[in-house]
């Protein structure tokens, strides 16, 4: 098919620096993703490429312009994800996706979803009391859950945040690690501290922890408790045993939300079939009031290479499973 050329005019000059990016880096990214050539003159944009690509790029520009006109300006990082999203799904509705905003502290401002799965996750948390989010690393499951917990705490919807992780290690034993039990467990909880410190000032996080408004603890410490008026997150849930998962889910008290996140391709338990996260996929899938939200490698929001690495491992696992099948 012969390349074509399309002319676009952006009505709002103020949106141009936001869309183009520093040194036109976003335009270069669009060229790479859609295999087009872009030239600009003030608010006039000329695009050369295949007709389908031209239509997608025009749609992208106009959607970004409408977001700005609707007083929903997106950050530069969000624009990069919008470009990636439209390249994968030209019919994506950016207004619907970016309209779900999570308000955290002034340090972070607003956090917006980076695709349909994150948008679905946010809606699910708002609607139901128990959400089980399953998918590969780097898809933003824990980060979004912590953001919604922080927003709920600061807006006084909840009295406390409880962040929980299983203390299960890949190839190491706690007894061989230095320090007392608190020092041994601390490294397993660091990703939760990192997420909090990304959204709030470090001294604010420290004060909230000291006041008991934020609690970060290993899963074993949840036994025997009932958690009301709380936003509770179980991270790395693939490493919770069946018994631990049952114990955790039954901690839910009145006026609380519970979010469980995990990646069933990275189970560190001795026997993978002992994973409580794998069990609940079937056990609880029809229970009203519980939602499952699934992420794939397409939803990865880290470096592009992370998505490629996950895809390569998935293909390898699939090939290994097929090779294990008995021949007829």
PDB file of N, CA and C in Angstrom, residues 231-307:
ATOM      1  N   UNK A 231      -8.176  -0.200  55.000  1.00  0.00           N
ATOM      2  CA  UNK A 231      -7.857  -0.601  53.630  1.00  0.00           C
ATOM      3  C   UNK A 231      -6.690  -1.576  53.747  1.00  0.00           C
ATOM      4  N   UNK A 232      -6.936  -2.829  53.408  1.00  0.00           N
ATOM      5  CA  UNK A 232      -5.965  -3.898  53.659  1.00  0.00           C
ATOM      6  C   UNK A 232      -5.447  -4.442  52.330  1.00  0.00           C
ATOM      7  N   UNK A 233      -4.131  -4.540  52.214  1.00  0.00           N
ATOM      8  CA  UNK A 233      -3.517  -5.033  50.981  1.00  0.00           C
ATOM      9  C   UNK A 233      -2.610  -6.215  51.301  1.00  0.00           C
ATOM     10  N   UNK A 234      -2.826  -7.314  50.603  1.00  0.00           N
ATOM     11  CA  UNK A 234      -1.912  -8.452  50.667  1.00  0.00           C
ATOM     12  C   UNK A 234      -1.135  -8.491  49.360  1.00  0.00           C
ATOM     13  N   UNK A 235       0.142  -8.223  49.430  1.00  0.00           N
ATOM     14  CA  UNK A 235       1.014  -8.195  48.255  1.00  0.00           C
ATOM     15  C   UNK A 235       1.767  -9.523  48.144  1.00  0.00           C
ATOM     16  N   UNK A 236       2.197  -9.859  46.924  1.00  0.00           N
ATOM     17  CA  UNK A 236       2.916 -11.124  46.677  1.00  0.00           C
ATOM     18  C   UNK A 236       2.104 -12.318  47.184  1.00  0.00           C
ATOM     19  N   UNK A 237       0.811 -12.281  46.938  1.00  0.00           N
ATOM     20  CA  UNK A 237      -0.099 -13.278  47.515  1.00  0.00           C
ATOM     21  C   UNK A 237       0.095 -14.673  46.940  1.00  0.00           C
ATOM     22  N   UNK A 238       0.834 -14.794  45.837  1.00  0.00           N
ATOM     23  CA  UNK A 238       1.103 -16.131  45.302  1.00  0.00           C
ATOM     24  C   UNK A 238       1.914 -16.969  46.288  1.00  0.00           C
ATOM     25  N   UNK A 239       2.573 -16.307  47.235  1.00  0.00           N
ATOM     26  CA  UNK A 239       3.388 -17.015  48.225  1.00  0.00           C
ATOM     27  C   UNK A 239       2.656 -17.235  49.547  1.00  0.00           C
ATOM     28  N   UNK A 240       1.356 -16.968  49.556  1.00  0.00           N
ATOM     29  CA  UNK A 240       0.530 -17.317  50.715  1.00  0.00           C
ATOM     30  C   UNK A 240      -0.001 -18.732  50.512  1.00  0.00           C
ATOM     31  N   UNK A 241       0.100 -19.558  51.525  1.00  0.00           N
ATOM     32  CA  UNK A 241      -0.432 -20.919  51.417  1.00  0.00           C
ATOM     33  C   UNK A 241      -1.964 -20.874  51.420  1.00  0.00           C
ATOM     34  N   UNK A 242      -2.583 -21.999  51.141  1.00  0.00           N
ATOM     35  CA  UNK A 242      -4.045 -22.071  51.153  1.00  0.00           C
ATOM     36  C   UNK A 242      -4.594 -21.700  52.524  1.00  0.00           C
ATOM     37  N   UNK A 243      -3.944 -22.192  53.567  1.00  0.00           N
ATOM     38  CA  UNK A 243      -4.394 -21.897  54.927  1.00  0.00           C
ATOM     39  C   UNK A 243      -4.223 -20.414  55.248  1.00  0.00           C
ATOM     40  N   UNK A 244      -3.100 -19.837  54.835  1.00  0.00           N
ATOM     41  CA  UNK A 244      -2.851 -18.421  55.098  1.00  0.00           C
ATOM     42  C   UNK A 244      -3.844 -17.531  54.328  1.00  0.00           C
ATOM     43  N   UNK A 245      -4.158 -17.927  53.100  1.00  0.00           N
ATOM     44  CA  UNK A 245      -5.089 -17.139  52.313  1.00  0.00           C
ATOM     45  C   UNK A 245      -6.475 -17.126  52.967  1.00  0.00           C
ATOM     46  N   UNK A 246      -6.918 -18.284  53.421  1.00  0.00           N
ATOM     47  CA  UNK A 246      -8.203 -18.352  54.108  1.00  0.00           C
ATOM     48  C   UNK A 246      -8.173 -17.491  55.366  1.00  0.00           C
ATOM     49  N   UNK A 247      -7.087 -17.588  56.123  1.00  0.00           N
ATOM     50  CA  UNK A 247      -6.948 -16.789  57.338  1.00  0.00           C
ATOM     51  C   UNK A 247      -7.012 -15.297  57.013  1.00  0.00           C
ATOM     52  N   UNK A 248      -6.305 -14.880  55.967  1.00  0.00           N
ATOM     53  CA  UNK A 248      -6.245 -13.465  55.621  1.00  0.00           C
ATOM     54  C   UNK A 248      -7.610 -12.940  55.167  1.00  0.00           C
ATOM     55  N   UNK A 249      -8.249 -13.619  54.246  1.00  0.00           N
ATOM     56  CA  UNK A 249      -9.512 -13.146  53.695  1.00  0.00           C
ATOM     57  C   UNK A 249     -10.600 -13.036  54.758  1.00  0.00           C
ATOM     58  N   UNK A 250     -10.508 -13.867  55.784  1.00  0.00           N
ATOM     59  CA  UNK A 250     -11.520 -13.831  56.845  1.00  0.00           C
ATOM     60  C   UNK A 250     -11.207 -12.799  57.929  1.00  0.00           C
ATOM     61  N   UNK A 251     -10.173 -11.968  57.705  1.00  0.00           N
ATOM     62  CA  UNK A 251      -9.878 -10.852  58.622  1.00  0.00           C
ATOM     63  C   UNK A 251     -10.747  -9.639  58.296  1.00  0.00           C
ATOM     64  N   UNK A 252     -11.439  -9.660  57.167  1.00  0.00           N
ATOM     65  CA  UNK A 252     -12.191  -8.496  56.716  1.00  0.00           C
ATOM     66  C   UNK A 252     -13.271  -8.102  57.715  1.00  0.00           C
ATOM     67  N   UNK A 253     -13.219  -6.838  58.152  1.00  0.00           N
ATOM     68  CA  UNK A 253     -14.219  -6.323  59.077  1.00  0.00           C
ATOM     69  C   UNK A 253     -15.161  -5.358  58.384  1.00  0.00           C
ATOM     70  N   UNK A 254     -16.003  -4.696  59.167  1.00  0.00           N
ATOM     71  CA  UNK A 254     -16.968  -3.752  58.614  1.00  0.00           C
ATOM     72  C   UNK A 254     -16.267  -2.501  58.087  1.00  0.00           C
ATOM     73  N   UNK A 255     -16.842  -1.926  56.997  1.00  0.00           N
ATOM     74  CA  UNK A 255     -16.372  -0.684  56.385  1.00  0.00           C
ATOM     75  C   UNK A 255     -14.916  -0.785  55.943  1.00  0.00           C
ATOM     76  N   UNK A 256     -14.500  -1.976  55.496  1.00  0.00           N
ATOM     77  CA  UNK A 256     -13.125  -2.182  55.051  1.00  0.00           C
ATOM     78  C   UNK A 256     -13.075  -2.617  53.591  1.00  0.00           C
ATOM     79  N   UNK A 257     -11.922  -2.397  52.984  1.00  0.00           N
ATOM     80  CA  UNK A 257     -11.621  -2.885  51.640  1.00  0.00           C
ATOM     81  C   UNK A 257     -10.420  -3.802  51.749  1.00  0.00           C
ATOM     82  N   UNK A 258     -10.399  -4.833  50.912  1.00  0.00           N
ATOM     83  CA  UNK A 258      -9.285  -5.764  50.914  1.00  0.00           C
ATOM     84  C   UNK A 258      -8.841  -6.002  49.464  1.00  0.00           C
ATOM     85  N   UNK A 259      -7.571  -5.769  49.197  1.00  0.00           N
ATOM     86  CA  UNK A 259      -7.012  -5.985  47.863  1.00  0.00           C
ATOM     87  C   UNK A 259      -5.891  -7.008  47.970  1.00  0.00           C
ATOM     88  N   UNK A 260      -5.967  -8.036  47.140  1.00  0.00           N
ATOM     89  CA  UNK A 260      -4.960  -9.099  47.100  1.00  0.00           C
ATOM     90  C   UNK A 260      -4.278  -9.043  45.737  1.00  0.00           C
ATOM     91  N   UNK A 261      -2.948  -8.937  45.724  1.00  0.00           N
ATOM     92  CA  UNK A 261      -2.220  -8.870  44.459  1.00  0.00           C
ATOM     93  C   UNK A 261      -1.182  -9.984  44.401  1.00  0.00           C
ATOM     94  N   UNK A 262      -0.942 -10.504  43.209  1.00  0.00           N
ATOM     95  CA  UNK A 262       0.056 -11.552  43.086  1.00  0.00           C
ATOM     96  C   UNK A 262       0.282 -11.977  41.646  1.00  0.00           C
ATOM     97  N   UNK A 263       1.366 -12.707  41.464  1.00  0.00           N
ATOM     98  CA  UNK A 263       1.773 -13.217  40.152  1.00  0.00           C
ATOM     99  C   UNK A 263       1.971 -14.721  40.272  1.00  0.00           C
ATOM    100  N   UNK A 264       1.046 -15.491  39.723  1.00  0.00           N
ATOM    101  CA  UNK A 264       1.097 -16.945  39.904  1.00  0.00           C
ATOM    102  C   UNK A 264       2.195 -17.611  39.080  1.00  0.00           C
ATOM    103  N   UNK A 265       2.940 -16.837  38.297  1.00  0.00           N
ATOM    104  CA  UNK A 265       4.099 -17.408  37.582  1.00  0.00           C
ATOM    105  C   UNK A 265       5.377 -17.285  38.411  1.00  0.00           C
ATOM    106  N   UNK A 266       5.293 -16.649  39.584  1.00  0.00           N
ATOM    107  CA  UNK A 266       6.480 -16.465  40.432  1.00  0.00           C
ATOM    108  C   UNK A 266       6.205 -16.945  41.853  1.00  0.00           C
ATOM    109  N   UNK A 267       5.820 -18.189  41.976  1.00  0.00           N
ATOM    110  CA  UNK A 267       5.530 -18.789  43.281  1.00  0.00           C
ATOM    111  C   UNK A 267       6.824 -19.331  43.887  1.00  0.00           C
ATOM    112  N   UNK A 268       7.133 -18.886  45.104  1.00  0.00           N
ATOM    113  CA  UNK A 268       8.357 -19.311  45.784  1.00  0.00           C
ATOM    114  C   UNK A 268       8.124 -20.428  46.799  1.00  0.00           C
ATOM    115  N   UNK A 269       6.884 -20.880  46.928  1.00  0.00           N
ATOM    116  CA  UNK A 269       6.593 -21.980  47.834  1.00  0.00           C
ATOM    117  C   UNK A 269       7.243 -23.260  47.328  1.00  0.00           C
ATOM    118  N   UNK A 270       7.529 -24.164  48.249  1.00  0.00           N
ATOM    119  CA  UNK A 270       8.184 -25.427  47.883  1.00  0.00           C
ATOM    120  C   UNK A 270       7.350 -26.195  46.867  1.00  0.00           C
ATOM    121  N   UNK A 271       6.042 -26.215  47.083  1.00  0.00           N
ATOM    122  CA  UNK A 271       5.120 -26.867  46.155  1.00  0.00           C
ATOM    123  C   UNK A 271       4.155 -25.812  45.625  1.00  0.00           C
ATOM    124  N   UNK A 272       4.186 -25.549  44.326  1.00  0.00           N
ATOM    125  CA  UNK A 272       3.391 -24.475  43.738  1.00  0.00           C
ATOM    126  C   UNK A 272       1.897 -24.696  43.930  1.00  0.00           C
ATOM    127  N   UNK A 273       1.460 -25.958  44.020  1.00  0.00           N
ATOM    128  CA  UNK A 273       0.034 -26.216  44.188  1.00  0.00           C
ATOM    129  C   UNK A 273      -0.465 -25.845  45.591  1.00  0.00           C
ATOM    130  N   UNK A 274       0.452 -25.482  46.502  1.00  0.00           N
ATOM    131  CA  UNK A 274       0.053 -25.030  47.839  1.00  0.00           C
ATOM    132  C   UNK A 274      -0.361 -23.564  47.855  1.00  0.00           C
ATOM    133  N   UNK A 275      -0.185 -22.857  46.727  1.00  0.00           N
ATOM    134  CA  UNK A 275      -0.476 -21.422  46.690  1.00  0.00           C
ATOM    135  C   UNK A 275      -1.961 -21.150  46.882  1.00  0.00           C
ATOM    136  N   UNK A 276      -2.275 -20.325  47.872  1.00  0.00           N
ATOM    137  CA  UNK A 276      -3.660 -19.956  48.124  1.00  0.00           C
ATOM    138  C   UNK A 276      -4.239 -19.092  47.021  1.00  0.00           C
ATOM    139  N   UNK A 277      -3.385 -18.327  46.325  1.00  0.00           N
ATOM    140  CA  UNK A 277      -3.865 -17.476  45.240  1.00  0.00           C
ATOM    141  C   UNK A 277      -4.344 -18.314  44.062  1.00  0.00           C
ATOM    142  N   UNK A 278      -3.635 -19.406  43.791  1.00  0.00           N
ATOM    143  CA  UNK A 278      -4.063 -20.317  42.719  1.00  0.00           C
ATOM    144  C   UNK A 278      -5.404 -20.955  43.080  1.00  0.00           C
ATOM    145  N   UNK A 279      -5.555 -21.335  44.338  1.00  0.00           N
ATOM    146  CA  UNK A 279      -6.794 -21.992  44.768  1.00  0.00           C
ATOM    147  C   UNK A 279      -8.010 -21.076  44.661  1.00  0.00           C
ATOM    148  N   UNK A 280      -7.863 -19.817  45.109  1.00  0.00           N
ATOM    149  CA  UNK A 280      -9.034 -18.936  45.143  1.00  0.00           C
ATOM    150  C   UNK A 280      -9.509 -18.536  43.754  1.00  0.00           C
ATOM    151  N   UNK A 281      -8.649 -18.660  42.741  1.00  0.00           N
ATOM    152  CA  UNK A 281      -9.075 -18.364  41.375  1.00  0.00           C
ATOM    153  C   UNK A 281     -10.313 -19.174  41.016  1.00  0.00           C
ATOM    154  N   UNK A 282     -10.349 -20.412  41.460  1.00  0.00           N
ATOM    155  CA  UNK A 282     -11.489 -21.285  41.196  1.00  0.00           C
ATOM    156  C   UNK A 282     -12.502 -21.228  42.329  1.00  0.00           C
ATOM    157  N   UNK A 283     -12.010 -21.233  43.550  1.00  0.00           N
ATOM    158  CA  UNK A 283     -12.866 -21.348  44.727  1.00  0.00           C
ATOM    159  C   UNK A 283     -13.823 -20.167  44.885  1.00  0.00           C
ATOM    160  N   UNK A 284     -13.349 -18.960  44.592  1.00  0.00           N
ATOM    161  CA  UNK A 284     -14.135 -17.766  44.897  1.00  0.00           C
ATOM    162  C   UNK A 284     -14.622 -17.005  43.655  1.00  0.00           C
ATOM    163  N   UNK A 285     -14.427 -17.580  42.478  1.00  0.00           N
ATOM    164  CA  UNK A 285     -14.717 -16.820  41.262  1.00  0.00           C
ATOM    165  C   UNK A 285     -16.194 -16.470  41.099  1.00  0.00           C
ATOM    166  N   UNK A 286     -17.095 -17.205  41.762  1.00  0.00           N
ATOM    167  CA  UNK A 286     -18.526 -16.935  41.626  1.00  0.00           C
ATOM    168  C   UNK A 286     -19.136 -16.284  42.869  1.00  0.00           C
ATOM    169  N   UNK A 287     -18.287 -15.906  43.824  1.00  0.00           N
ATOM    170  CA  UNK A 287     -18.792 -15.295  45.058  1.00  0.00           C
ATOM    171  C   UNK A 287     -19.121 -13.824  44.804  1.00  0.00           C
ATOM    172  N   UNK A 288     -20.357 -13.440  45.051  1.00  0.00           N
ATOM    173  CA  UNK A 288     -20.781 -12.057  44.847  1.00  0.00           C
ATOM    174  C   UNK A 288     -20.084 -11.142  45.848  1.00  0.00           C
ATOM    175  N   UNK A 289     -19.606 -10.002  45.363  1.00  0.00           N
ATOM    176  CA  UNK A 289     -18.896  -9.057  46.222  1.00  0.00           C
ATOM    177  C   UNK A 289     -17.392  -9.191  46.136  1.00  0.00           C
ATOM    178  N   UNK A 290     -16.935 -10.230  45.416  1.00  0.00           N
ATOM    179  CA  UNK A 290     -15.497 -10.422  45.178  1.00  0.00           C
ATOM    180  C   UNK A 290     -15.255 -10.291  43.680  1.00  0.00           C
ATOM    181  N   UNK A 291     -14.297  -9.464  43.310  1.00  0.00           N
ATOM    182  CA  UNK A 291     -13.958  -9.293  41.897  1.00  0.00           C
ATOM    183  C   UNK A 291     -12.535  -9.747  41.628  1.00  0.00           C
ATOM    184  N   UNK A 292     -12.343 -10.358  40.474  1.00  0.00           N
ATOM    185  CA  UNK A 292     -11.015 -10.714  39.987  1.00  0.00           C
ATOM    186  C   UNK A 292     -10.661  -9.772  38.837  1.00  0.00           C
ATOM    187  N   UNK A 293      -9.465  -9.216  38.883  1.00  0.00           N
ATOM    188  CA  UNK A 293      -8.959  -8.379  37.793  1.00  0.00           C
ATOM    189  C   UNK A 293      -7.639  -8.980  37.335  1.00  0.00           C
ATOM    190  N   UNK A 294      -7.566  -9.323  36.048  1.00  0.00           N
ATOM    191  CA  UNK A 294      -6.377  -9.989  35.513  1.00  0.00           C
ATOM    192  C   UNK A 294      -5.569  -9.027  34.642  1.00  0.00           C
ATOM    193  N   UNK A 295      -4.244  -9.081  34.816  1.00  0.00           N
ATOM    194  CA  UNK A 295      -3.317  -8.297  34.017  1.00  0.00           C
ATOM    195  C   UNK A 295      -2.467  -9.246  33.161  1.00  0.00           C
ATOM    196  N   UNK A 296      -1.989  -8.745  32.029  1.00  0.00           N
ATOM    197  CA  UNK A 296      -1.096  -9.518  31.164  1.00  0.00           C
ATOM    198  C   UNK A 296       0.159  -8.698  30.882  1.00  0.00           C
ATOM    199  N   UNK A 297       1.062  -9.260  30.084  1.00  0.00           N
ATOM    200  CA  UNK A 297       2.295  -8.538  29.770  1.00  0.00           C
ATOM    201  C   UNK A 297       2.007  -7.247  29.012  1.00  0.00           C
ATOM    202  N   UNK A 298       0.850  -7.138  28.360  1.00  0.00           N
ATOM    203  CA  UNK A 298       0.494  -5.904  27.657  1.00  0.00           C
ATOM    204  C   UNK A 298       0.283  -4.746  28.623  1.00  0.00           C
ATOM    205  N   UNK A 299       0.024  -5.069  29.890  1.00  0.00           N
ATOM    206  CA  UNK A 299      -0.258  -4.036  30.886  1.00  0.00           C
ATOM    207  C   UNK A 299       0.983  -3.572  31.640  1.00  0.00           C
ATOM    208  N   UNK A 300       2.149  -4.101  31.293  1.00  0.00           N
ATOM    209  CA  UNK A 300       3.378  -3.728  31.997  1.00  0.00           C
ATOM    210  C   UNK A 300       3.654  -2.237  31.810  1.00  0.00           C
ATOM    211  N   UNK A 301       3.908  -1.536  32.903  1.00  0.00           N
ATOM    212  CA  UNK A 301       4.146  -0.093  32.850  1.00  0.00           C
ATOM    213  C   UNK A 301       5.582   0.261  33.228  1.00  0.00           C
ATOM    214  N   UNK A 302       6.424  -0.722  33.319  1.00  0.00           N
ATOM    215  CA  UNK A 302       7.850  -0.462  33.554  1.00  0.00           C
ATOM    216  C   UNK A 302       8.544  -0.315  32.201  1.00  0.00           C
ATOM    217  N   UNK A 303       9.836  -0.502  32.193  1.00  0.00           N
ATOM    218  CA  UNK A 303      10.628  -0.396  30.972  1.00  0.00           C
ATOM    219  C   UNK A 303      10.085  -1.361  29.917  1.00  0.00           C
ATOM    220  N   UNK A 304      10.151  -0.950  28.643  1.00  0.00           N
ATOM    221  CA  UNK A 304       9.655  -1.787  27.536  1.00  0.00           C
ATOM    222  C   UNK A 304      10.269  -3.185  27.567  1.00  0.00           C
ATOM    223  N   UNK A 305      11.516  -3.280  28.022  1.00  0.00           N
ATOM    224  CA  UNK A 305      12.188  -4.586  28.050  1.00  0.00           C
ATOM    225  C   UNK A 305      11.519  -5.548  29.020  1.00  0.00           C
ATOM    226  N   UNK A 306      10.902  -5.014  30.095  1.00  0.00           N
ATOM    227  CA  UNK A 306      10.223  -5.876  31.056  1.00  0.00           C
ATOM    228  C   UNK A 306       9.095  -6.626  30.359  1.00  0.00           C
ATOM    229  N   UNK A 307       8.345  -5.926  29.519  1.00  0.00           N
ATOM    230  CA  UNK A 307       7.258  -6.554  28.772  1.00  0.00           C
ATOM    231  C   UNK A 307       7.799  -7.666  27.867  1.00  0.00           C
TER     232      UNK A 307
END
